[in-house]
Structure formats: C-alpha cells, structure tokens
C-alpha cells in the first residue's frame, strides 16, 4: 500500500519539478532534451540486453512515428506549455480528466457498453471540473466559453496521452514490436520532433537556457522520476492491485501536487480546487462502483 501512494506522490512531483525547471529553460527544449535522452537510454539498454528485439516488421515504423507524434510530441508540448501558464496543482487536476477521457474513447473506439449509472458518474465527474475551470488567473486568456488556452492545451494533453496509450497497447499486442522498443523509439523520435519545434519557436542563443546547472538538476530529476521510476513502479503495482484501486488511489495525485506546489513553489490553492476534487472523486466513485458490480454479475453468470 505505501508504494501505491509513493507512486502518485512521485507523479505529482513531476508537475512541481516541471514548473520549477521552466524558470531556467524554455518548455519545448526541456521536453526535447529529456525525451531524447530517455529514448536513447531505453534503446541502449535493449541493445545491450535484448538485441533481438530490434528485429521487427519494417511496416511498423509508421505506427512508431504516429505514436511518437501523439504520445510524446503533442502530449508533452501541450502539457508543458499549459504548465508555463497554470499552477502545478491546477495542471495536475486537469490532467485527471484522463480516466474520464479514457472511458469516452473506449466507448467510441472500442464500442464498450455504458450503463445509465456509469453515464451519471461520468457526467458528475465532468461537472466537477467546472469550478476550477471557471476560476482563471490574470494571465489566462479565455479561448472558448470559460476555457482558457492553457486549460484547453492541458485537456488536449490528457486526451492525446490516453489515445497514445491505446495506440501503444495496440502496437505491442498486435505486432512483433516489444513494449520497450516501441516506448524507446517513440521517446527518441518525439524528442527529436520537439527539439526541432523548439528551434523554430524558441530563441536559441546559443541555447534556450538561462541557468544551466539548475536546468540539468531538474531535468535529471524529471528523467529519473517520470521516465524510469514511475514507469517501472506502475507496471509492478498493476500486478499486485486492481485497476479500480489504482484509479481511486490516483485521485491522491492532485492532493500531492497541491501540497508540493504550496510547500516548494509558494502556490496558493483556492477553494475551487478542493470543490472540484471532491465532485470529481464522487463521480469516479459512482462509475467504479457500477463497474465492479458489473464485473461481479458477469463472473456470477
């Protein structure tokens, strides 16, 4: 049990560290460097330990490039751009739309059935995001209805992240491409794409970095926590706990992000944040109770 909450505390710390590293370098350069190094390390390890895994059908290169574009490039560019304009706690809370987006994508793409109770839980969950979305800081320009551009970017990041995991799972289960190879190449290519985008959008003079040592320290922390520890720890915990329990435990992530943002970044956590988190938790609880009930009925049939 402690390892589960350690995992989500580490995930929350990614938003805090990510917010901090933006003080020392431009966002797209940060992403590009981190993903390029992470992809290189993963592929290097595979080449050393499992060299045969590099032999796969060449037609899957297109799938890997699509995965790199969706799951690495678009997701991280939108996330870090939003993080540059929002508090770490708000960014993390908006990223918590992922379970609800996953359900909708499964309904649309995989034709999974939804009961009225599940729809109710989903609706309550989405309503829960309204209080935090309607509270905007001075730097947030309204783009659509009560959404600001950074908020929309964060929702896009959550959507492409979920879709990226669907693409990744489809690739590794229906082809001869291993999980590590798909992940390594997608990070490598996604990092190259983001560095290219950084060269176009950010000022390189000679690099978009204002303080190298803090940039290196924070980037290494992100690389270690996000790309190495969380990735492996999540896979380990999924073998010990149900997906339902992990989803509920994941609601602790915005709590940790709020705590870290307050303690290390001096962020103010408004009451709208706590209201949103409470309503979202209620919606997810209703949804998963019905899901567990459906599983028990199916097993008993």
Coordinates of C-alpha atoms in Angstrom, one line a residue:
X1 CA 0.0 0.0 0.0
X2 CA 2.7 2.6 0.8
X3 CA 4.3 2.0 -2.6
X4 CA 1.0 3.0 -4.3
X5 CA 0.9 6.4 -2.7
X6 CA 4.6 6.8 -3.2
X7 CA 4.0 6.3 -6.9
X8 CA 1.3 9.0 -7.1
X9 CA 3.4 11.4 -4.9
X10 CA 6.2 10.9 -7.4
X11 CA 3.9 11.6 -10.3
X12 CA 2.7 14.7 -8.6
X13 CA 6.3 15.8 -8.1
X14 CA 6.7 15.8 -11.8
X15 CA 4.4 18.7 -12.1
X16 CA 6.2 20.6 -9.3
X17 CA 9.6 19.9 -10.8
X18 CA 8.4 20.7 -14.3
X19 CA 7.0 24.0 -13.1
X20 CA 10.3 24.8 -11.4
X21 CA 12.5 23.9 -14.4
X22 CA 10.6 26.4 -16.5
X23 CA 12.4 29.1 -14.6
X24 CA 15.7 28.0 -16.2
X25 CA 14.9 27.0 -19.8
X26 CA 12.2 27.1 -22.4
X27 CA 9.5 24.4 -22.3
X28 CA 9.9 22.7 -25.7
X29 CA 13.7 22.5 -25.3
X30 CA 13.2 20.9 -21.8
X31 CA 10.9 18.2 -23.3
X32 CA 13.1 17.5 -26.3
X33 CA 16.3 17.0 -24.3
X34 CA 14.6 14.8 -21.7
X35 CA 12.8 12.6 -24.2
X36 CA 15.8 12.3 -26.5
X37 CA 18.0 11.1 -23.6
X38 CA 15.3 8.8 -22.1
X39 CA 14.7 7.2 -25.5
X40 CA 18.5 6.7 -26.0
X41 CA 18.9 5.1 -22.6
X42 CA 16.0 2.7 -23.1
X43 CA 17.2 1.7 -26.6
X44 CA 20.8 1.4 -25.4
X45 CA 19.7 -0.9 -22.6
X46 CA 17.6 -3.0 -25.0
X47 CA 20.6 -3.2 -27.4
X48 CA 22.8 -4.4 -24.6
X49 CA 20.4 -6.9 -23.1
X50 CA 17.8 -7.9 -25.8
X51 CA 19.4 -7.1 -29.2
X52 CA 16.9 -9.4 -31.0
X53 CA 14.1 -7.1 -30.0
X54 CA 15.3 -4.6 -32.7
X55 CA 14.2 -7.1 -35.4
X56 CA 10.6 -6.3 -36.3
X57 CA 8.5 -5.8 -39.4
X58 CA 9.5 -2.6 -41.0
X59 CA 5.9 -1.6 -41.8
X60 CA 5.5 -0.7 -38.1
X61 CA 7.9 2.3 -38.4
X62 CA 4.8 4.3 -39.4
X63 CA 3.0 3.2 -36.3
X64 CA 6.0 4.2 -34.1
X65 CA 6.2 7.6 -35.8
X66 CA 2.5 8.2 -35.1
X67 CA 3.0 7.1 -31.5
X68 CA 5.9 9.5 -31.1
X69 CA 3.8 12.3 -32.6
X70 CA 0.7 11.7 -30.5
X71 CA 2.0 10.3 -27.2
X72 CA 5.3 12.2 -26.9
X73 CA 5.3 15.3 -29.0
X74 CA 1.7 16.6 -28.8
X75 CA 1.1 15.4 -25.3
X76 CA 4.2 17.0 -23.8
X77 CA 4.2 20.2 -25.8
X78 CA 0.7 20.9 -24.7
X79 CA 1.3 19.9 -21.1
X80 CA 4.5 22.0 -20.6
X81 CA 3.0 25.0 -22.4
X82 CA 0.0 24.8 -20.1
X83 CA 2.2 24.3 -17.1
X84 CA 4.0 27.5 -18.0
X85 CA 0.8 29.4 -17.5
X86 CA -1.1 27.5 -14.8
X87 CA -0.2 26.4 -11.3
X88 CA 1.2 22.9 -10.9
X89 CA -1.9 21.9 -8.8
X90 CA -4.4 23.1 -11.4
X91 CA -2.4 21.5 -14.2
X92 CA -2.3 18.2 -12.4
X93 CA -6.1 18.4 -11.6
X94 CA -6.9 19.0 -15.3
X95 CA -4.7 16.0 -16.2
X96 CA -7.0 14.0 -14.0
X97 CA -9.6 14.2 -16.8
X98 CA -7.6 11.2 -18.2
X99 CA -9.8 8.4 -16.7
X100 CA -13.0 10.1 -18.0
X101 CA -11.5 10.7 -21.4
X102 CA -10.3 7.0 -21.4
X103 CA -13.9 5.9 -20.8
X104 CA -15.2 8.1 -23.7
X105 CA -12.6 6.9 -26.1
X106 CA -13.2 3.3 -25.2
X107 CA -16.9 3.9 -25.8
X108 CA -16.3 5.5 -29.2
X109 CA -13.3 3.5 -30.5
X110 CA -13.8 0.1 -28.8
X111 CA -17.6 0.2 -28.6
X112 CA -17.6 -0.6 -24.9
X113 CA -21.1 -0.7 -23.3
X114 CA -22.1 2.1 -20.8
X115 CA -24.9 1.7 -18.2
X116 CA -27.0 4.7 -17.2
X117 CA -25.3 4.7 -13.8
X118 CA -21.9 4.9 -15.5
X119 CA -23.1 7.8 -17.6
X120 CA -24.2 9.5 -14.4
X121 CA -20.8 9.0 -12.8
X122 CA -19.1 10.3 -15.9
X123 CA -21.4 13.4 -16.0
X124 CA -20.8 14.2 -12.3
X125 CA -17.1 13.8 -12.9
X126 CA -17.1 16.3 -15.8
X127 CA -19.2 18.8 -13.9
X128 CA -16.6 18.6 -11.1
X129 CA -14.1 20.3 -13.4
X130 CA -16.3 23.4 -13.8
X131 CA -15.4 25.2 -10.6
X132 CA -11.6 25.1 -11.2
X133 CA -12.1 25.9 -14.9
X134 CA -14.2 29.0 -14.1
X135 CA -11.5 30.3 -11.8
X136 CA -8.9 32.0 -14.1
X137 CA -5.8 33.9 -13.2
X138 CA -4.9 37.2 -14.7
X139 CA -2.6 35.6 -17.3
X140 CA -5.2 33.2 -18.7
X141 CA -6.9 34.5 -21.8
X142 CA -10.4 33.0 -22.5
X143 CA -10.4 30.9 -25.7
X144 CA -13.8 29.1 -25.7
X145 CA -16.7 29.6 -23.3
X146 CA -15.0 29.6 -19.9
X147 CA -11.9 27.7 -21.1
X148 CA -8.6 29.5 -21.3
X149 CA -6.0 28.5 -23.9
X150 CA -3.7 26.8 -21.3
X151 CA -6.7 24.8 -19.9
X152 CA -7.6 23.7 -23.5
X153 CA -4.0 22.7 -24.0
X154 CA -4.0 20.6 -20.9
X155 CA -7.2 18.8 -21.9
X156 CA -5.7 18.1 -25.3
X157 CA -2.6 16.7 -23.5
X158 CA -4.8 14.4 -21.4
X159 CA -6.7 13.3 -24.5
X160 CA -3.6 12.5 -26.6
X161 CA -1.9 10.8 -23.6
X162 CA -4.9 8.4 -23.3
X163 CA -5.0 7.9 -27.1
X164 CA -1.3 7.3 -27.1
X165 CA -1.5 4.5 -24.6
X166 CA -4.3 2.9 -26.7
X167 CA -2.0 3.1 -29.8
X168 CA 0.9 1.7 -27.8
X169 CA -1.1 -1.2 -26.4
X170 CA -2.5 -2.0 -29.9
X171 CA 1.0 -1.9 -31.4
X172 CA 2.7 -4.2 -28.9
X173 CA -0.2 -6.7 -28.7
X174 CA -0.9 -7.0 -32.5
X175 CA 2.7 -6.9 -33.8
X176 CA 6.2 -8.2 -33.2
X177 CA 7.3 -4.8 -31.7
X178 CA 8.2 -5.1 -28.0
X179 CA 6.9 -2.6 -25.4
X180 CA 10.4 -1.3 -24.6
X181 CA 11.3 -0.8 -28.2
X182 CA 8.1 1.0 -29.0
X183 CA 8.5 3.2 -26.0
X184 CA 12.2 3.9 -26.6
X185 CA 11.8 4.8 -30.3
X186 CA 8.7 6.9 -29.6
X187 CA 10.6 8.9 -26.9
X188 CA 13.7 9.2 -29.2
X189 CA 11.7 10.4 -32.2
X190 CA 9.3 12.5 -30.1
X191 CA 12.4 14.2 -28.5
X192 CA 13.8 15.0 -32.0
X193 CA 10.5 16.4 -33.1
X194 CA 10.3 18.6 -30.0
X195 CA 13.8 19.8 -30.4
X196 CA 13.1 20.8 -34.0
X197 CA 9.9 22.6 -32.8
X198 CA 12.0 24.3 -30.2
X199 CA 14.4 25.5 -32.8
X200 CA 11.5 27.2 -34.7
X201 CA 9.5 28.5 -31.8
X202 CA 12.1 29.4 -29.1
X203 CA 15.2 31.6 -29.1
X204 CA 18.5 29.6 -29.3
X205 CA 21.3 32.0 -28.4
X206 CA 23.1 29.6 -28.4
X207 CA 20.5 27.5 -26.4
X208 CA 17.2 28.5 -24.8
X209 CA 18.6 28.0 -21.3
X210 CA 19.1 30.8 -18.7
X211 CA 20.8 28.8 -15.9
X212 CA 22.5 25.5 -16.9
X213 CA 23.1 23.9 -13.5
X214 CA 19.5 24.2 -12.2
X215 CA 18.3 23.1 -15.6
X216 CA 20.4 20.0 -15.5
X217 CA 19.5 19.2 -11.9
X218 CA 15.7 19.5 -12.6
X219 CA 15.9 17.7 -15.9
X220 CA 17.7 14.8 -14.4
X221 CA 15.1 14.6 -11.6
X222 CA 12.3 14.6 -14.2
X223 CA 14.1 11.9 -16.3
X224 CA 14.7 9.7 -13.2
X225 CA 11.3 10.1 -11.7
X226 CA 9.0 10.2 -14.7
X227 CA 10.8 8.1 -17.3
X228 CA 12.4 5.5 -15.1
X229 CA 11.0 5.1 -11.6
X230 CA 7.2 5.8 -12.2
X231 CA 7.2 3.8 -15.5
X232 CA 8.6 0.6 -13.8
X233 CA 6.8 1.1 -10.4
X234 CA 3.4 1.5 -12.1
X235 CA 3.9 -1.8 -14.1
X236 CA 5.0 -3.6 -10.8
X237 CA 2.0 -2.3 -8.9
X238 CA -0.5 -3.3 -11.6
X239 CA 0.5 -6.9 -10.9
X240 CA -0.5 -6.5 -7.2
X241 CA -3.5 -4.2 -7.2
X242 CA -6.7 -4.0 -9.4
X243 CA -7.1 -1.2 -12.0
X244 CA -10.1 0.1 -9.9
X245 CA -8.0 0.5 -6.8
X246 CA -5.2 2.2 -8.8
X247 CA -7.7 4.6 -10.3
X248 CA -9.0 5.6 -6.9
X249 CA -5.5 5.9 -5.5
X250 CA -4.7 8.2 -8.5
X251 CA -7.0 10.8 -7.0
X252 CA -4.3 11.5 -4.5
X253 CA -2.1 12.9 -7.2
X254 CA -3.7 16.4 -7.3
X255 CA -3.6 16.4 -3.5
X256 CA 0.2 15.8 -3.5
X257 CA 0.6 18.3 -6.3
X258 CA -1.3 20.9 -4.3
X259 CA 0.9 20.2 -1.2
X260 CA 4.1 20.3 -3.2
X261 CA 3.1 23.5 -5.0
X262 CA 2.2 25.2 -1.8
X263 CA 5.4 24.0 0.0
X264 CA 8.0 24.4 -2.7
X265 CA 6.6 26.9 -5.2
X266 CA 4.6 29.1 -2.8
X267 CA 1.4 28.5 -4.8
X268 CA -2.0 29.5 -3.4
X269 CA -4.6 26.7 -3.5
X270 CA -8.1 28.2 -3.9
X271 CA -11.3 26.6 -2.5
X272 CA -12.4 25.9 -6.1
X273 CA -9.6 23.3 -6.4
X274 CA -10.9 21.4 -3.3
X275 CA -14.5 21.6 -4.5
X276 CA -13.6 20.3 -8.0
X277 CA -11.6 17.4 -6.5
X278 CA -14.5 16.4 -4.2
X279 CA -17.0 16.4 -7.1
X280 CA -14.7 14.5 -9.4
X281 CA -14.0 11.9 -6.7
X282 CA -17.7 11.4 -6.3
X283 CA -18.3 10.9 -10.0
X284 CA -15.4 8.4 -10.3
X285 CA -16.7 6.6 -7.2
X286 CA -20.1 6.1 -8.8
X287 CA -18.6 5.0 -12.0
X288 CA -16.3 2.4 -10.5
X289 CA -18.9 1.0 -8.1
X290 CA -21.1 0.2 -11.1
X291 CA -18.1 -1.2 -12.9
X292 CA -17.2 -3.5 -10.0
X293 CA -20.9 -4.6 -9.8
X294 CA -21.0 -5.4 -13.5
X295 CA -17.8 -7.5 -13.2
X296 CA -19.3 -9.5 -10.2
X297 CA -22.6 -10.1 -12.2
X298 CA -20.6 -11.3 -15.2
X299 CA -18.5 -13.6 -13.1
X300 CA -21.6 -15.0 -11.3
X301 CA -23.4 -15.7 -14.6

